XYZ file of C-alpha atoms in Angstrom:
534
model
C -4.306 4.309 88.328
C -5.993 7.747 86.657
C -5.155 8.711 83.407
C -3.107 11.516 84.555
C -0.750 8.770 86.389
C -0.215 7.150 83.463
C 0.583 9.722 81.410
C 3.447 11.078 83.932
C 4.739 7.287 84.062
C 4.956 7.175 80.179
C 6.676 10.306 79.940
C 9.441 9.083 82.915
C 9.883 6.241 80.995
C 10.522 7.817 77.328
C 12.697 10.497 79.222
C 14.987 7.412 80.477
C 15.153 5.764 77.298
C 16.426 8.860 75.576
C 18.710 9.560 78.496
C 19.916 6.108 77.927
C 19.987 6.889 74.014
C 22.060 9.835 74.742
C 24.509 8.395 77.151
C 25.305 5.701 74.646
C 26.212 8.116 72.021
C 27.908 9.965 74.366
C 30.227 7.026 75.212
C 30.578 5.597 71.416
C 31.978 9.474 70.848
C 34.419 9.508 73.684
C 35.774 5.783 72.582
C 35.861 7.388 69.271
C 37.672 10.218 70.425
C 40.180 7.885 72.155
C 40.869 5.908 69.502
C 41.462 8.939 67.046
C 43.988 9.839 69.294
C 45.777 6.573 69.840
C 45.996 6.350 65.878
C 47.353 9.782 65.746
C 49.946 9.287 68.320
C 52.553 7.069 66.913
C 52.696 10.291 63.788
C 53.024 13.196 66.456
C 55.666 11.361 68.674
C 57.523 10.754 65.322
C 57.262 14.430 64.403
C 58.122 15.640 67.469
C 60.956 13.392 67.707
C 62.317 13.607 64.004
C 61.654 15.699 61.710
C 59.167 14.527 58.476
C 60.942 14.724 55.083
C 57.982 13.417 53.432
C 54.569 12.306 53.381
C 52.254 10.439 50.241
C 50.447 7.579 49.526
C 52.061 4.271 47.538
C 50.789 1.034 47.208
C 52.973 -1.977 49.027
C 51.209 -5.035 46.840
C 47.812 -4.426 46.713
C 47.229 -2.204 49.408
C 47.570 1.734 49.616
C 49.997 2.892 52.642
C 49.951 5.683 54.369
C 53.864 6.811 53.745
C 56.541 8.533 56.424
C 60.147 9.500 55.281
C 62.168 11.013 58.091
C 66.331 11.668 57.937
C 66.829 7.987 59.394
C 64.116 5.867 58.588
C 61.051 5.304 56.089
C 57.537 4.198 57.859
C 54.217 2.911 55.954
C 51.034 1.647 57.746
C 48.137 0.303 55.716
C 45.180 2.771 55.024
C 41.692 1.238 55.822
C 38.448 2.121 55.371
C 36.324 3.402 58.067
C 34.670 0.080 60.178
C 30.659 0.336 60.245
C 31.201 -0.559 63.928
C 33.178 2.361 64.438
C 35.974 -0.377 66.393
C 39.114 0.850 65.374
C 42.051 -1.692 64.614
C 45.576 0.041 65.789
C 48.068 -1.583 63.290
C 51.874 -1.335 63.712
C 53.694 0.452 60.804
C 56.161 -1.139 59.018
C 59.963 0.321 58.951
C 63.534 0.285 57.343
C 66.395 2.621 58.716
C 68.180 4.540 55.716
C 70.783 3.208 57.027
C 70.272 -0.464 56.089
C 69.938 0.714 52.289
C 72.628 1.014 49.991
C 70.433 1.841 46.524
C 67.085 3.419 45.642
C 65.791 3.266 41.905
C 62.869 4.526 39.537
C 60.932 1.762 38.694
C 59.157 1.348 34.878
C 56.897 -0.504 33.168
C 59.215 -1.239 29.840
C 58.587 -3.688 26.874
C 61.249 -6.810 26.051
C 64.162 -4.985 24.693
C 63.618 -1.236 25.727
C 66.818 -0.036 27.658
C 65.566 3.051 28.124
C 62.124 5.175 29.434
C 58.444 3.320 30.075
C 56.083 5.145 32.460
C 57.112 5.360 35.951
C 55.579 2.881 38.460
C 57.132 4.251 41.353
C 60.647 4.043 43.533
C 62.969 0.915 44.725
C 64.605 0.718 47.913
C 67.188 -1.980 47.883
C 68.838 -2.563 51.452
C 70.608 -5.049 54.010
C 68.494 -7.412 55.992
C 69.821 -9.276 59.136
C 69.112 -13.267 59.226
C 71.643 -14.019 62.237
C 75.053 -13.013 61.460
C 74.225 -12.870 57.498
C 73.133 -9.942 55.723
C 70.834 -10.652 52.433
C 69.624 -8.485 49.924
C 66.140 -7.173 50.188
C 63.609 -4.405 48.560
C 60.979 -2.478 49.302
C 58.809 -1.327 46.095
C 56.395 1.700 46.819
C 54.396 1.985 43.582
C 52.829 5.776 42.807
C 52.084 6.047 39.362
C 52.423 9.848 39.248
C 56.344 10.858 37.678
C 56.521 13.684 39.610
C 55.138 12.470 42.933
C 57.845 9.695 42.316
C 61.250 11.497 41.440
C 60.010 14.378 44.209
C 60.864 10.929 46.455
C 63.583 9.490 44.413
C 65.890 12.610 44.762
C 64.729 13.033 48.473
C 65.987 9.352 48.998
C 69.143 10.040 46.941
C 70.274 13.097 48.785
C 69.785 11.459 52.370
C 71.796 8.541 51.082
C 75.038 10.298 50.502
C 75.211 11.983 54.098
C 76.279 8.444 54.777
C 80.413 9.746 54.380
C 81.428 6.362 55.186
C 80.130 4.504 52.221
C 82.816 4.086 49.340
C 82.075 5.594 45.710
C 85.214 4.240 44.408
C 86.956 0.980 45.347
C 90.292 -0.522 44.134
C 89.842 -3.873 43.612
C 92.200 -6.947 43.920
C 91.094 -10.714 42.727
C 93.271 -13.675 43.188
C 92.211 -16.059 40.486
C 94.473 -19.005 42.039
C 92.730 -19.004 45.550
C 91.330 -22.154 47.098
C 89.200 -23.911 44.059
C 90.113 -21.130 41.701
C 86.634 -19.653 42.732
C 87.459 -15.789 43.366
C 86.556 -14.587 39.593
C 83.032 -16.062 39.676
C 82.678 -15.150 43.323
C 83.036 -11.980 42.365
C 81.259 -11.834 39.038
C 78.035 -13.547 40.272
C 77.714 -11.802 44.165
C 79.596 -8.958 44.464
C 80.081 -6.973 41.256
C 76.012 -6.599 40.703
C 75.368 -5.089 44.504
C 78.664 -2.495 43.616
C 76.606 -1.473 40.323
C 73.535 -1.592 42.064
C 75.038 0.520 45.138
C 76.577 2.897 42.253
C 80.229 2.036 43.260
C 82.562 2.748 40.321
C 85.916 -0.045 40.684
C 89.150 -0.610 39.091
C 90.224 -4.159 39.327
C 93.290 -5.711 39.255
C 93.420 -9.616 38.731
C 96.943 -10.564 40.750
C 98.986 -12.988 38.647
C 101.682 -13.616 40.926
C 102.797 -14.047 45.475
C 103.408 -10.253 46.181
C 102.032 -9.097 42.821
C 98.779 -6.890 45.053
C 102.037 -5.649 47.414
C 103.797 -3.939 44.028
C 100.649 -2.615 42.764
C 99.787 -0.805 46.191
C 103.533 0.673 46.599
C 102.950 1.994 43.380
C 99.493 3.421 42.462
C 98.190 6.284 43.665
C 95.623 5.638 46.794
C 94.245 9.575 47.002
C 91.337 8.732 44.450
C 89.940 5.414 46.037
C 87.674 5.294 49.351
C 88.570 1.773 49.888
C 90.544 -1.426 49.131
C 88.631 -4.868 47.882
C 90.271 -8.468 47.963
C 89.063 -11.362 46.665
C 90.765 -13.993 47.579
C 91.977 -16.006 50.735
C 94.057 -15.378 53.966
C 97.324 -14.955 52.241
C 96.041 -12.784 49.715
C 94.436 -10.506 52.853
C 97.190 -10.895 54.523
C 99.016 -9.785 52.151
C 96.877 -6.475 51.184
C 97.155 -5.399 54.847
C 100.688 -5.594 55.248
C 100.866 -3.307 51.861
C 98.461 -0.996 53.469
C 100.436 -0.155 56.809
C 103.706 -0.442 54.889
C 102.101 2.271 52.328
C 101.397 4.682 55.287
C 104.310 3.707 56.875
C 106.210 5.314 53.236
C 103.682 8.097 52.836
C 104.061 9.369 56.647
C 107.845 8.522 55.890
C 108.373 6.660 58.986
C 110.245 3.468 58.433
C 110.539 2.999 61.904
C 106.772 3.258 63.742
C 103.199 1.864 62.530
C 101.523 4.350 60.571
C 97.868 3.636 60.813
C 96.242 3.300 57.120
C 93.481 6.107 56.169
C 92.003 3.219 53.421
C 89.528 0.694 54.531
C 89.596 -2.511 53.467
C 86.446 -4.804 52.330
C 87.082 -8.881 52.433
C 85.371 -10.991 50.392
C 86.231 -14.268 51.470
C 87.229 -16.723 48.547
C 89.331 -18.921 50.551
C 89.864 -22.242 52.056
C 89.328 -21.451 55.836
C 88.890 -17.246 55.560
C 89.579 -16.862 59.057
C 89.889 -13.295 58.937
C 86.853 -12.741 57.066
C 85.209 -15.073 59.963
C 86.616 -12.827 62.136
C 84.899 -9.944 60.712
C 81.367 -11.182 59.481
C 80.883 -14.700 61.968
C 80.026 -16.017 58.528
C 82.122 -17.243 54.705
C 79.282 -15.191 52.616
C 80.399 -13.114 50.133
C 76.728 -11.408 50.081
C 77.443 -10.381 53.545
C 80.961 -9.135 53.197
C 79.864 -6.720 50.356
C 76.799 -5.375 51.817
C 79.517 -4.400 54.653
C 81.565 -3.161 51.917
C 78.517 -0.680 50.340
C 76.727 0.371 53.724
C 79.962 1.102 54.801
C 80.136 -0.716 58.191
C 84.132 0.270 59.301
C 85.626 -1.827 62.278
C 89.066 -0.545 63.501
C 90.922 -3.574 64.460
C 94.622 -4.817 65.964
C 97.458 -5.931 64.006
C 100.757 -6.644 65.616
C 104.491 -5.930 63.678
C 106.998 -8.695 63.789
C 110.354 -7.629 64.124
C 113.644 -10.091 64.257
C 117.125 -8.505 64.730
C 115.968 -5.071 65.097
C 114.524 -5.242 61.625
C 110.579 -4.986 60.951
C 109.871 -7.964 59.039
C 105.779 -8.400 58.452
C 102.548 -7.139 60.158
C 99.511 -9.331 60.571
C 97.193 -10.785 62.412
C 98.274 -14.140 63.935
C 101.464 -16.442 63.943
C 102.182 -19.963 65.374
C 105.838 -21.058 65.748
C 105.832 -24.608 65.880
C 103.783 -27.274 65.117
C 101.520 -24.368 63.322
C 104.880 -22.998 61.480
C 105.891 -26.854 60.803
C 102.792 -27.825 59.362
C 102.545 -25.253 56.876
C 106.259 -25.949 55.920
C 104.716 -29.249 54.701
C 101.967 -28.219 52.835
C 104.189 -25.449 51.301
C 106.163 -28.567 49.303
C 102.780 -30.288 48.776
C 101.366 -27.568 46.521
C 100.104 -29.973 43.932
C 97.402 -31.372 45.565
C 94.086 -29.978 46.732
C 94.183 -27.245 49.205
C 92.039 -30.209 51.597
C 94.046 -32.261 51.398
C 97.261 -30.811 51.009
C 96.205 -29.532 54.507
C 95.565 -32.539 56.073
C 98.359 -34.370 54.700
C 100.537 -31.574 56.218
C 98.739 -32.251 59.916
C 98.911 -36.056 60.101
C 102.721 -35.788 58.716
C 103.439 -33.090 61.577
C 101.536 -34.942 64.430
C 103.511 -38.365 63.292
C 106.485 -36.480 64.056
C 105.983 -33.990 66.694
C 108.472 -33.085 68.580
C 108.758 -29.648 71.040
C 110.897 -26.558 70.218
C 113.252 -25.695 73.577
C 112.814 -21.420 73.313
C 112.894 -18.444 76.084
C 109.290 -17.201 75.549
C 109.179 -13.762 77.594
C 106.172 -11.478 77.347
C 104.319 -8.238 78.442
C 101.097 -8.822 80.285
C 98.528 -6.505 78.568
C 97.401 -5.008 81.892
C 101.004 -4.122 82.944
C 101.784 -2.411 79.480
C 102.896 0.341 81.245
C 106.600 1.250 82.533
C 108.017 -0.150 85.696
C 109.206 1.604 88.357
C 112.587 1.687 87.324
C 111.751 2.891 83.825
C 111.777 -0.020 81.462
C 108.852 -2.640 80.680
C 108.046 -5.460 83.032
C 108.462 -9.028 80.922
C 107.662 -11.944 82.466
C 110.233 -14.747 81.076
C 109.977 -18.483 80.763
C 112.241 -21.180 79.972
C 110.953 -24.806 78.507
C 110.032 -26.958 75.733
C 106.959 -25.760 74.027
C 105.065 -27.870 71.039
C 103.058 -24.915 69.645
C 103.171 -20.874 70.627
C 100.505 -18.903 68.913
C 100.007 -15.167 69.317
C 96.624 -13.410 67.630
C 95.061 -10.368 67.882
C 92.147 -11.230 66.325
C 89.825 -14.327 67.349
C 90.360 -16.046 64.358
C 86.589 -17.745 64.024
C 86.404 -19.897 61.024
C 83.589 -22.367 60.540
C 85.508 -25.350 61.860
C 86.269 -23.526 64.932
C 83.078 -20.987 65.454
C 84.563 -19.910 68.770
C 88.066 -18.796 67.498
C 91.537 -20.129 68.026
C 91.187 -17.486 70.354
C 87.784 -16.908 72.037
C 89.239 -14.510 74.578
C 90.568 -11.943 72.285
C 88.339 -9.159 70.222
C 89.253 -7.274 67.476
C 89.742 -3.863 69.149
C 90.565 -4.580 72.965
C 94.238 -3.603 72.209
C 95.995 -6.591 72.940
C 96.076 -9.948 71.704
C 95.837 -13.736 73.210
C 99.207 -16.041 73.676
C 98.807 -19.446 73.815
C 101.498 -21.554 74.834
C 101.103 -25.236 74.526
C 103.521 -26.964 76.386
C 105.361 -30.448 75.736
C 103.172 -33.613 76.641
C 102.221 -36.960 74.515
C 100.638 -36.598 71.341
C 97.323 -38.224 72.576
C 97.188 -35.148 74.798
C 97.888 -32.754 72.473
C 95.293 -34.091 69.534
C 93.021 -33.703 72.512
C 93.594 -30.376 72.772
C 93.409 -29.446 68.912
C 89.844 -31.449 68.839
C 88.746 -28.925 71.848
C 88.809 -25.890 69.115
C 85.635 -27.625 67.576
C 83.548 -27.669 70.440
C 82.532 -24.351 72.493
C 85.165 -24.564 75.518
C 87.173 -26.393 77.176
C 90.588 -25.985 74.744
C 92.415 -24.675 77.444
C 91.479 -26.779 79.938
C 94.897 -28.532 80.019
C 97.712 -28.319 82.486
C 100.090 -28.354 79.562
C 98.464 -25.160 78.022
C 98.897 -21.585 79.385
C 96.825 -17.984 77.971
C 97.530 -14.995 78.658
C 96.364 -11.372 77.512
C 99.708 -9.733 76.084
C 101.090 -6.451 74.316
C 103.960 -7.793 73.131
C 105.715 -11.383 72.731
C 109.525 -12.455 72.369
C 110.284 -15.662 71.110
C 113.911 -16.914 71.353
C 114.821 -20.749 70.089
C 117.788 -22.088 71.807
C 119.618 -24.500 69.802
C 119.432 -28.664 71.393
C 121.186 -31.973 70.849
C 118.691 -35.024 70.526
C 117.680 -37.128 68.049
C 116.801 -35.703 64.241
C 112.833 -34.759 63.542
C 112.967 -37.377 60.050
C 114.536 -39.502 62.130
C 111.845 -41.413 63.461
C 108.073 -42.171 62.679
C 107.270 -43.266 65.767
C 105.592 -41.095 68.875
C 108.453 -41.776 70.474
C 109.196 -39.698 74.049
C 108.574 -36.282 72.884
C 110.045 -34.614 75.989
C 113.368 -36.485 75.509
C 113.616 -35.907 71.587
C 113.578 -31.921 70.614
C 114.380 -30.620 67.458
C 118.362 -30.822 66.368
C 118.788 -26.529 65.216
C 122.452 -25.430 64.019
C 123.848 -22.051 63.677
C 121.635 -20.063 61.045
C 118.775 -22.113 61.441
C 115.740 -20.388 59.941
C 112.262 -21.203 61.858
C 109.285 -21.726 60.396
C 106.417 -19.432 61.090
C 102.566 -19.164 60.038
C 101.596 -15.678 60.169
C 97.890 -15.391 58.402
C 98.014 -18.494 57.002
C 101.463 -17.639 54.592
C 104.719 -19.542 55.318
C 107.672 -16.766 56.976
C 111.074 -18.224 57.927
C 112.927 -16.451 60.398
C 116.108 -16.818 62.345
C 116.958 -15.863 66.423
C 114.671 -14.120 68.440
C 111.741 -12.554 67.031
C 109.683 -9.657 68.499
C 105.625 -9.354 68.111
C 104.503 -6.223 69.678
C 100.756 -5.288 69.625
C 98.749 -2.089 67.602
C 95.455 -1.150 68.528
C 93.629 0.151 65.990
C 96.417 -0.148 63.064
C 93.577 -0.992 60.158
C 90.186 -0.003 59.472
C 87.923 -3.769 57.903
C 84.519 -3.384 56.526
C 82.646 -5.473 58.653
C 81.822 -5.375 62.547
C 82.960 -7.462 65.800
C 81.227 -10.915 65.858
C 81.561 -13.160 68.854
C 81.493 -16.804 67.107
C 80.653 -17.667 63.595
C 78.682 -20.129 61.917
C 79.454 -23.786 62.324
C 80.191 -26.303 59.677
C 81.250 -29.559 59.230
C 85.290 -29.822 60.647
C 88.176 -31.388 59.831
C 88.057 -35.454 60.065
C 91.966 -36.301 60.074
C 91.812 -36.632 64.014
C-alpha cells in the first residue's frame, strides 16, 4: 500500500473515532436532558395542579431537603449532590396533608430552666398518623436556623391551619370520675388534656358528681361560646350527654314535640367498661384516637332514635333491648358493689339461669316502606309471640368483644336502624346464639332469630299467667313458663347501657342525622379477649 493510502486510511479511521466520540456525548446529553426533566416533573405537575405557598431548604435529620408547602399538603425530597457518572437517582418525596396536623410550633435550643426565648432551630409539625383504625401522634421537625426564614413558615403554617372551620377552639368538657375503674381523671390528664394544649384548644371542665348531674349543667349553661362537647366517661355518661344535647335544641328551637337536630358536636373519649359507642365511632377503645378526632375535627352525623310510651317522649339514644338485655341490667343495677366485671357477669349467668320469654305484639315499619300507604297512613307489619330478647340500634354497636357489632348490618348514617328479634327456644340455643356475636357471622343464623331494617318499632307486652320468674332455678320449659306481669307493671329496658323502666307500649321511631360525633364510620373494631361466663 503507498504512503498516500495510508494516510487516507488513518484519517478515515480518526474521523470515525471522533464521530464515535461525538455521538457518545451526544447521547450522555440527551439522557441528561431526560433525566432533568423527569426530576423536574413531579414540581411542575404540583404547580400546575396547586398552587406553591412556599419553597426553602430545612434539614430532616442530617440531610438538607428540598421543601414544598402548598394549601393542602407539605412535600420534601432529599437534595443530592451531582453523581460523577452523571446517572441520576429519581427519589420519591416525602408528604403530610395539612389536614392530618392539628399543631405547628417554633422550635429552640433553650438551657435547663429557661421558659422563655433560645435561638430558633426551626418549625414543628405535630399531626395524626393512621396505624389501622388508630390514630397516633407524630412530628415532623424541619430545622432552618435562620429566625426569619422560620416564622416566614410558622405563620404561613398557622394561617392555613385555621381555614380548617371544623376544628374546635373551645370545648366544654364533662369527666365522670366514677366510670368503670375510676380511670376517666387520669385518662384525661395523661392523653387527652396535653394534645388539647398542644392543638391550642382552650376547655372548661366540669367533673360530674352525680346520675343526671352533665343533663342539669347542659339545660343550664350557655352553649353559644363552645364549638363542641367532651365526655369522659362511659356509655351512660354518653348516653346521657346526647340525650341533653337534642333535648337542649329541642328547648332552644322550642319544640317539645319534634327532634331538633343539635348544632354542637360531640367528642367521646372512651373511659368505660365496654364503650360501645365510642367503638362505634373509632373501631378502637383509644383515647389517643378519640382526641385526635376531637382536634382535626373529623364530624360524623349519625342516627339516634326517640322513645316515646303513652304519647309522651321519654329518652333518645342509640340502642335498647327489652328483655333478657333489660333483665340483665336490672340485676346488675342491685349489684352495684362489686366490680363492673363482674357485676356484669353475675347479672348474665343469674338471667340465663332464669330465662324465661316476654309474650308482646312487636309491630314495625320496614325501612324501605317508610313511606305512606295508599290509603294514607304507614304500613306496619305486626307480630304476635313470645320473644326472649328484642333489640333495636341504630348504630352497630362494635365493642372489642364483639368487633362486628351487635348489629353488623346497620351504619351510623343509613337512616334506619337494625331489629333483632330473638324468639323463644331452649337456653342451649340461645347461649349459642349470644357466643355467635364473638365470631365474624353467623349470629343470625338461627330459625328462632329474625332482622330486619326498620324506621320505627312498637313494642306492646301483654300481660300472662304461668309460673313466677324467682320461682324456679331450673331451665325448665321456657315456652310453657312466661313471665307473670300485673296491671302497672313497669318493664325493664337497656337503652345505651343505663337501666329505663317503662310501662305499656312503647314507641322507637328512627332520626337520621339527629347528632353530629367526632369520629368517622368504622366497619368492625379491634378484637380483644371476650367474655368467659359462657
Amino acid at each position: 500500500m503507498s504512503e498516500p493510502e495510508e494516510e487516507i486510511q488513518g484519517e478515515k479511521r480518526d474521523s470515525t473515532k471522533k464521530k464515535k466520540k461525538k455521538k457518545k456525548k451526544k447521547d450522555q446529553r440527551e439522557r441528561q436532558e431526560q433525566v432533568d426533566v423527569a426530576e423536574e416533573d413531579p414540581k411542575e405537575e404540583q404547580e400546575q395542579g396547586e398552587c406553591v405557598v412556599l419553597h426553602g431548604i430545612f434539614k430532616l435529620g442530617k440531610k438538607s431537603h428540598d421543601v414544598l408547602l402548598t394549601r393542602t399538603r407539605l412535600t420534601w425530597t432529599p437534595i443530592l449532590p451531582e453523581s460523577p457518572t452523571s446517572e441520576a437517582c429519581v427519589l420519591q418525596p416525602g408528604v403530610i396533608l395539612l389536614q392530618d396536623v392539628f399543631a405547628v410550633k417554633v422550635k429552640r435550643r433553650r438551657a435547663a430552666g429557661q421558659q422563655s426565648g433560645g435561638p430558633v432551630l426551626g418549625v414543628a409539625l405535630f399531626y395524626g398518623k393512621r396505624r389501622g383504625r388508630r390514630l397516633e401522634e407524630d412530628t415532623l421537625h424541619l430545622h432552618n436556623a435562620s429566625s426569619e426564614h422560620t416564622h416566614t413558615w410558622y405563620n404561613t403554617l398557622k394561617e392555613l391551619l385555621t381555614g380548617f372551620s371544623s376544628r374546635p377552639r373551645y370545648l366544654k368538657v364533662f369527666i365522670n370520675p366514677s366510670s368503670h375503674k375510676k380511670e376517666a381523671v387520669p385518662i384525661y390528664r395523661e392523653h387527652v388534656a396535653p394534645l388539647f394544649r398542644m392543638a391550642d384548644v382552650r376547655t372548661d371542665i366540669t367533673v360530674t358528681e352525680r346520675k343526671g348531674h352533665a343533663l342539669s349543667v347542659m339545660k343550664e349553661c350557655k352553649l353559644d361560646e363552645y364549638d363542641g362537647i367532651v365526655c369522659v366517661g362511659g356509655d351512660g355518661s354518653v348516653a346521657e350527654l346526647c340525650h341533653a344535647l337534642v333535648l337542649r335544641a329541642q328547648l332552644d328551637a322550642d319544640s317539645p314535640e319534634k327532634p331538633v337536630k343539635s348544632t354542637l358536636p360531640l367528642g367521646i373519649i372512651p373511659a368505660g367498661s365496654t364503650d360501645v359507642i365510642s367503638c362505634s365511632v373509632h373501631g378502637v377503645r383509644d383515647p389517643v384516637t378519640a382526641a385526635l378526632h376531637i382536634v382535626l375535627g373529623h364530624l360524623q352525623h349519625v342516627d339516634m332514635c326517640g322513645f316515646s310510651s303513652q304519647g309522651q317522649l321519654v329518652h333518645f339514644g342509640f340502642t335498647a333491648m327489652f328483655g333478657f338485655g333489660g333483665r340483665s341490667l336490672a340485676r346488675a343495677e342491685k349489684k352495684r358493689w362489686m366490680p363492673s366485671s363482674r357485676r356484669r357477669e353475675y347479672a348474665l349467668v343469674k338471667t340465663l339461669a332464669r330465662l324465661r320469654p316476654e309474650d308482646c305484639q312487636l309491630s314495625f315499619l320496614p325501612a324501605k316502606n317508610s313511606s305512606s300507604s295508599a290509603d294514607g297512613g304507614e304500613s306496619w307489619t305486626t307480630h304476635q309471640g313470645l320473644y326472649l330478647n328484642i333489640s333495636v340500634m341504630s348504630i352497630p354497636c362494635l365493642s372489642p368483644h364483639t368487633p362486628r357489632g351487635l348489629a353488623p348490618n346497620t351504619s351510623l348514617t343509613n337512616g334506619s336502624a337494625s331489629l333483632i328479634a330473638v324468639g323463644n327456644t331452649s337456653r342451649s340455643e340461645f347461649i349459642k346464639h349470644l357466643k355467635r356475636y364473638g365470631s365474624s357471622t353467623g349470629q343470625f343464623s338461627f330459625s328462632f332469630v329474625e332482622a330486619h331494617a326498620v324506621s320505627a318499632v312498637r313494642i306492646q307486652p301483654r300481660s300472662l299467667i304461668g309460673c313466677p320468674e324467682e320461682e324456679s332455678e331450673g331451665e325448665g320449659n321456657s315456652k310453657a313458663t312466661p313471665i307473670i306481669q300485673s296491671e302497672g307493671t313497669v318493664f325493664p329496658w337497656n337503652i345505651d347501657g343505663e337501666l329505663v323502666e317503662m310501662a305499656n307500649e312503647v314507641l322507637i321511631r328512627v332520626h337520621p342525622g339527629l347528632i353530629t360525633l367526632y369520629g368517622e364510620e368504622v366497619d368492625e373494631a379491634e378484637l380483644s379477649v371476650s367474655c368467659s361466663c359462657i
